[in-house]
mmCIF file of C-alpha atoms in Angstrom:
data_model
loop_
_atom_site.group_PDB
_atom_site.id
_atom_site.type_symbol
_atom_site.label_atom_id
_atom_site.label_comp_id
_atom_site.label_asym_id
_atom_site.label_seq_id
_atom_site.Cartn_x
_atom_site.Cartn_y
_atom_site.Cartn_z
ATOM 1 C CA UNK A 49 3.899 -1.179 -27.433
ATOM 2 C CA UNK A 50 0.673 -0.483 -29.243
ATOM 3 C CA UNK A 51 -2.281 1.217 -27.604
ATOM 4 C CA UNK A 52 -4.731 -0.591 -29.913
ATOM 5 C CA UNK A 53 -7.905 -1.582 -28.098
ATOM 6 C CA UNK A 54 -7.973 -5.254 -29.047
ATOM 7 C CA UNK A 55 -10.788 -7.278 -27.574
ATOM 8 C CA UNK A 56 -9.580 -8.931 -24.383
ATOM 9 C CA UNK A 57 -9.397 -12.686 -24.172
ATOM 10 C CA UNK A 58 -10.821 -14.591 -21.249
ATOM 11 C CA UNK A 59 -8.435 -14.280 -18.330
ATOM 12 C CA UNK A 60 -6.844 -17.353 -16.884
ATOM 13 C CA UNK A 61 -7.120 -18.082 -13.157
ATOM 14 C CA UNK A 62 -5.398 -15.400 -11.100
ATOM 15 C CA UNK A 63 -1.732 -15.886 -10.471
ATOM 16 C CA UNK A 64 -0.658 -16.455 -6.917
ATOM 17 C CA UNK A 65 0.483 -13.516 -4.864
ATOM 18 C CA UNK A 66 -0.655 -10.051 -5.738
ATOM 19 C CA UNK A 67 -3.052 -11.058 -8.497
ATOM 20 C CA UNK A 68 -5.042 -13.332 -6.226
ATOM 21 C CA UNK A 69 -4.733 -11.206 -3.124
ATOM 22 C CA UNK A 70 -5.660 -8.044 -5.001
ATOM 23 C CA UNK A 71 -8.830 -9.391 -6.547
ATOM 24 C CA UNK A 72 -11.090 -8.030 -3.827
ATOM 25 C CA UNK A 73 -9.787 -4.529 -4.560
ATOM 26 C CA UNK A 74 -10.747 -4.523 -8.233
ATOM 27 C CA UNK A 75 -14.469 -3.930 -7.892
ATOM 28 C CA UNK A 76 -14.209 -0.202 -8.434
ATOM 29 C CA UNK A 77 -15.329 2.933 -6.707
ATOM 30 C CA UNK A 78 -18.702 3.761 -8.186
ATOM 31 C CA UNK A 79 -20.481 3.789 -11.496
ATOM 32 C CA UNK A 80 -19.536 6.272 -14.139
ATOM 33 C CA UNK A 81 -16.268 7.336 -12.555
ATOM 34 C CA UNK A 82 -17.920 9.512 -9.916
ATOM 35 C CA UNK A 83 -15.420 8.510 -7.201
ATOM 36 C CA UNK A 84 -13.181 11.037 -5.523
ATOM 37 C CA UNK A 85 -10.019 11.924 -7.421
ATOM 38 C CA UNK A 86 -7.536 9.972 -5.320
ATOM 39 C CA UNK A 87 -9.854 7.018 -4.678
ATOM 40 C CA UNK A 88 -10.668 6.763 -8.385
ATOM 41 C CA UNK A 89 -6.996 6.858 -9.322
ATOM 42 C CA UNK A 90 -6.159 4.107 -6.840
ATOM 43 C CA UNK A 91 -8.987 1.931 -8.166
ATOM 44 C CA UNK A 92 -7.718 2.394 -11.730
ATOM 45 C CA UNK A 93 -4.136 1.551 -10.750
ATOM 46 C CA UNK A 94 -5.258 -1.557 -8.848
ATOM 47 C CA UNK A 95 -7.329 -2.751 -11.792
ATOM 48 C CA UNK A 96 -4.505 -2.030 -14.244
ATOM 49 C CA UNK A 97 -1.950 -3.780 -12.038
ATOM 50 C CA UNK A 98 -4.066 -6.907 -11.966
ATOM 51 C CA UNK A 99 -4.843 -6.760 -15.683
ATOM 52 C CA UNK A 100 -1.204 -6.356 -16.731
ATOM 53 C CA UNK A 101 -0.192 -9.132 -14.326
ATOM 54 C CA UNK A 102 -2.703 -11.606 -15.744
ATOM 55 C CA UNK A 103 -2.496 -10.784 -19.478
ATOM 56 C CA UNK A 104 0.007 -9.704 -22.108
ATOM 57 C CA UNK A 105 0.012 -5.974 -22.804
ATOM 58 C CA UNK A 106 -1.709 -6.319 -26.186
ATOM 59 C CA UNK A 107 -4.677 -8.130 -24.624
ATOM 60 C CA UNK A 108 -5.360 -5.491 -21.983
ATOM 61 C CA UNK A 109 -7.892 -2.803 -22.926
ATOM 62 C CA UNK A 110 -8.777 0.513 -21.359
ATOM 63 C CA UNK A 111 -12.435 -0.558 -21.413
ATOM 64 C CA UNK A 112 -11.621 -3.702 -19.454
ATOM 65 C CA UNK A 113 -9.621 -1.792 -16.856
ATOM 66 C CA UNK A 114 -12.394 0.782 -16.552
ATOM 67 C CA UNK A 115 -14.994 -1.929 -15.989
ATOM 68 C CA UNK A 116 -12.861 -3.565 -13.282
ATOM 69 C CA UNK A 117 -12.255 -0.221 -11.587
ATOM 70 C CA UNK A 118 -15.890 0.864 -11.799
ATOM 71 C CA UNK A 119 -15.079 4.034 -13.740
ATOM 72 C CA UNK A 120 -15.517 5.265 -17.304
ATOM 73 C CA UNK A 121 -12.790 4.757 -19.945
ATOM 74 C CA UNK A 122 -12.754 8.521 -20.476
ATOM 75 C CA UNK A 123 -11.726 8.997 -16.846
ATOM 76 C CA UNK A 124 -8.676 6.776 -17.385
ATOM 77 C CA UNK A 125 -7.735 8.786 -20.470
ATOM 78 C CA UNK A 126 -8.185 12.004 -18.510
ATOM 79 C CA UNK A 127 -5.957 10.866 -15.646
ATOM 80 C CA UNK A 128 -3.321 8.812 -17.475
ATOM 81 C CA UNK A 129 -3.545 9.767 -21.138
ATOM 82 C CA UNK A 130 -2.956 6.363 -22.724
ATOM 83 C CA UNK A 131 -2.642 2.661 -22.042
ATOM 84 C CA UNK A 132 1.131 2.921 -22.356
ATOM 85 C CA UNK A 133 1.258 5.679 -19.727
ATOM 86 C CA UNK A 134 -0.906 3.577 -17.430
ATOM 87 C CA UNK A 135 1.382 0.579 -17.950
ATOM 88 C CA UNK A 136 4.396 2.724 -17.059
ATOM 89 C CA UNK A 137 2.628 3.694 -13.829
ATOM 90 C CA UNK A 138 2.017 0.035 -12.998
ATOM 91 C CA UNK A 139 5.674 -0.948 -13.516
ATOM 92 C CA UNK A 140 6.933 1.878 -11.279
ATOM 93 C CA UNK A 141 8.007 0.784 -7.780
ATOM 94 C CA UNK A 142 9.290 4.160 -6.576
ATOM 95 C CA UNK A 143 6.289 5.130 -4.452
ATOM 96 C CA UNK A 144 6.406 1.824 -2.557
ATOM 97 C CA UNK A 145 10.194 2.068 -2.180
ATOM 98 C CA UNK A 146 9.888 5.595 -0.784
ATOM 99 C CA UNK A 147 7.726 4.292 2.039
ATOM 100 C CA UNK A 148 9.567 1.028 2.589
ATOM 101 C CA UNK A 149 12.962 2.699 2.942
ATOM 102 C CA UNK A 150 11.824 5.703 4.994
ATOM 103 C CA UNK A 151 13.764 4.710 8.112
ATOM 104 C CA UNK A 152 17.362 4.827 9.267
ATOM 105 C CA UNK A 153 19.313 1.533 8.949
ATOM 106 C CA UNK A 154 19.199 0.647 12.694
ATOM 107 C CA UNK A 155 15.382 0.629 12.599
ATOM 108 C CA UNK A 156 14.857 -0.419 8.989
ATOM 109 C CA UNK A 157 14.120 -4.128 9.524
ATOM 110 C CA UNK A 158 11.083 -3.542 11.687
ATOM 111 C CA UNK A 159 9.985 -0.619 9.556
ATOM 112 C CA UNK A 160 10.046 -2.809 6.435
ATOM 113 C CA UNK A 161 7.719 -5.401 7.960
ATOM 114 C CA UNK A 162 5.241 -2.911 9.403
ATOM 115 C CA UNK A 163 5.212 -0.863 6.201
ATOM 116 C CA UNK A 164 4.652 -3.943 4.037
ATOM 117 C CA UNK A 165 1.578 -4.828 6.091
ATOM 118 C CA UNK A 166 0.307 -1.247 5.960
ATOM 119 C CA UNK A 167 0.864 -0.948 2.204
ATOM 120 C CA UNK A 168 -0.891 -4.256 1.492
ATOM 121 C CA UNK A 169 -3.850 -3.088 3.560
ATOM 122 C CA UNK A 170 -4.015 0.360 1.967
ATOM 123 C CA UNK A 171 -3.361 -0.748 -1.626
ATOM 124 C CA UNK A 172 -5.485 -3.916 -1.308
ATOM 125 C CA UNK A 173 -2.633 -5.944 -2.711
ATOM 126 C CA UNK A 174 1.092 -6.485 -2.404
ATOM 127 C CA UNK A 175 3.222 -3.575 -3.694
ATOM 128 C CA UNK A 176 6.066 -5.788 -4.965
ATOM 129 C CA UNK A 177 4.850 -9.257 -5.946
ATOM 130 C CA UNK A 178 3.885 -8.334 -9.491
ATOM 131 C CA UNK A 179 7.590 -8.545 -10.378
ATOM 132 C CA UNK A 180 7.380 -12.302 -9.737
ATOM 133 C CA UNK A 181 3.932 -13.181 -11.038
ATOM 134 C CA UNK A 182 3.628 -11.091 -14.203
ATOM 135 C CA UNK A 183 2.416 -13.228 -17.117
ATOM 136 C CA UNK A 184 3.187 -10.676 -19.835
ATOM 137 C CA UNK A 185 5.426 -11.267 -22.825
ATOM 138 C CA UNK A 186 9.189 -11.370 -22.343
ATOM 139 C CA UNK A 187 9.803 -7.690 -23.106
ATOM 140 C CA UNK A 188 7.261 -6.664 -20.475
ATOM 141 C CA UNK A 189 8.668 -9.008 -17.837
ATOM 142 C CA UNK A 190 12.178 -7.779 -18.608
ATOM 143 C CA UNK A 191 11.116 -4.156 -18.162
ATOM 144 C CA UNK A 192 9.282 -4.938 -14.937
ATOM 145 C CA UNK A 193 12.298 -6.719 -13.445
ATOM 146 C CA UNK A 194 14.727 -4.048 -14.601
ATOM 147 C CA UNK A 195 12.582 -1.402 -12.892
ATOM 148 C CA UNK A 196 12.473 -3.497 -9.736
ATOM 149 C CA UNK A 197 16.263 -3.881 -9.665
ATOM 150 C CA UNK A 198 16.816 -0.179 -10.275
ATOM 151 C CA UNK A 199 14.114 1.230 -8.008
ATOM 152 C CA UNK A 200 14.191 -1.307 -5.169
ATOM 153 C CA UNK A 201 17.273 -3.520 -5.037
ATOM 154 C CA UNK A 202 19.922 -1.096 -6.316
ATOM 155 C CA UNK A 203 18.477 1.766 -4.288
ATOM 156 C CA UNK A 204 18.616 -0.340 -1.139
ATOM 157 C CA UNK A 205 22.173 -1.488 -1.882
ATOM 158 C CA UNK A 206 23.318 2.123 -2.192
ATOM 159 C CA UNK A 207 21.730 2.952 1.163
ATOM 160 C CA UNK A 208 23.252 -0.064 2.919
ATOM 161 C CA UNK A 209 26.868 0.306 1.824
ATOM 162 C CA UNK A 210 29.577 -1.874 3.337
ATOM 163 C CA UNK A 211 30.659 -5.394 2.325
ATOM 164 C CA UNK A 212 28.346 -7.358 0.021
ATOM 165 C CA UNK A 213 25.851 -4.483 -0.107
ATOM 166 C CA UNK A 214 24.367 -5.618 -3.417
ATOM 167 C CA UNK A 215 23.986 -9.220 -2.296
ATOM 168 C CA UNK A 216 22.496 -8.176 1.028
ATOM 169 C CA UNK A 217 20.024 -5.914 -0.790
ATOM 170 C CA UNK A 218 19.031 -8.762 -3.101
ATOM 171 C CA UNK A 219 18.457 -11.063 -0.121
ATOM 172 C CA UNK A 220 16.400 -8.418 1.683
ATOM 173 C CA UNK A 221 14.284 -7.880 -1.438
ATOM 174 C CA UNK A 222 13.803 -11.639 -1.666
ATOM 175 C CA UNK A 223 12.687 -11.781 1.955
ATOM 176 C CA UNK A 224 10.163 -9.009 1.352
ATOM 177 C CA UNK A 225 8.792 -10.889 -1.651
ATOM 178 C CA UNK A 226 8.640 -14.030 0.485
ATOM 179 C CA UNK A 227 6.735 -12.172 3.186
ATOM 180 C CA UNK A 228 4.254 -10.902 0.626
ATOM 181 C CA UNK A 229 3.797 -14.360 -0.875
ATOM 182 C CA UNK A 230 3.285 -15.895 2.572
ATOM 183 C CA UNK A 231 0.647 -13.356 3.540
ATOM 184 C CA UNK A 232 -1.091 -13.779 0.178
ATOM 185 C CA UNK A 233 -1.124 -17.567 0.581
ATOM 186 C CA UNK A 234 -2.198 -17.839 4.204
ATOM 187 C CA UNK A 235 -4.161 -14.627 4.720
ATOM 188 C CA UNK A 236 -5.455 -13.634 1.280
ATOM 189 C CA UNK A 237 -8.276 -11.575 2.795
ATOM 190 C CA UNK A 238 -5.925 -9.790 5.188
ATOM 191 C CA UNK A 239 -7.681 -11.265 8.227
ATOM 192 C CA UNK A 240 -5.637 -10.775 11.344
ATOM 193 C CA UNK A 241 -2.577 -9.411 9.531
ATOM 194 C CA UNK A 242 -2.938 -5.748 10.409
ATOM 195 C CA UNK A 243 -3.894 -6.466 14.025
ATOM 196 C CA UNK A 244 -0.885 -8.773 14.390
ATOM 197 C CA UNK A 245 1.626 -6.599 12.551
ATOM 198 C CA UNK A 246 3.727 -5.903 15.643
ATOM 199 C CA UNK A 247 4.027 -9.605 16.443
ATOM 200 C CA UNK A 248 4.850 -10.343 12.820
ATOM 201 C CA UNK A 249 7.606 -7.739 13.026
ATOM 202 C CA UNK A 250 8.887 -9.316 16.257
ATOM 203 C CA UNK A 251 9.382 -12.607 14.422
ATOM 204 C CA UNK A 252 10.408 -11.494 10.930
ATOM 205 C CA UNK A 253 12.315 -8.252 11.355
ATOM 206 C CA UNK A 254 15.417 -9.614 13.158
ATOM 207 C CA UNK A 255 16.442 -11.642 10.092
ATOM 208 C CA UNK A 256 16.036 -8.615 7.885
ATOM 209 C CA UNK A 257 17.953 -6.468 10.334
ATOM 210 C CA UNK A 258 20.931 -8.845 10.314
ATOM 211 C CA UNK A 259 21.165 -8.425 6.551
ATOM 212 C CA UNK A 260 20.785 -4.662 6.873
ATOM 213 C CA UNK A 261 23.545 -4.410 9.482
ATOM 214 C CA UNK A 262 25.920 -6.618 7.528
ATOM 215 C CA UNK A 263 29.136 -8.129 8.872
#
């Protein structure tokens, strides 16, 4: 991948899912990159996630990401080094997986639902849906999906064990993506989701838990 700063083309309408749901989180954290260290980093990652979801890698520029995040391009270079390093951060699902899978199997179904809601609220966008809605070129989509399989699906399968562990993990991952897509479609502004997270878990977690428990 080249780090050449080509002029960005006009973006198409946001893809469904994370791209659309995340739009409200792309307005940045203050002019000139004066935001706090962690807040500024999160704003940059959110802006980069949306940019790489909506456009091929070659069309994304550091200047465009900086403008969306409300920081200076030099701040992105300082924190990430290069566009390629920033892209590699965007296609990494390990941080989300660490939180999603931080429960023992008997309690994992409910934990997954509650953590998904909390992550969407904190990150201002879905932590997983970019694997479905990325509009990049084939090599980028292939890398994104390979990372997702390795860092989410395969990791979960290893933790589950037992018969059909891989298939059960794939179905659980699909259900999590479906939950994210549903929330993005019906509650794109997050209204009522966080307050109703326990009820959502009451309804959605039992199906997940059946797959976690296995035969």
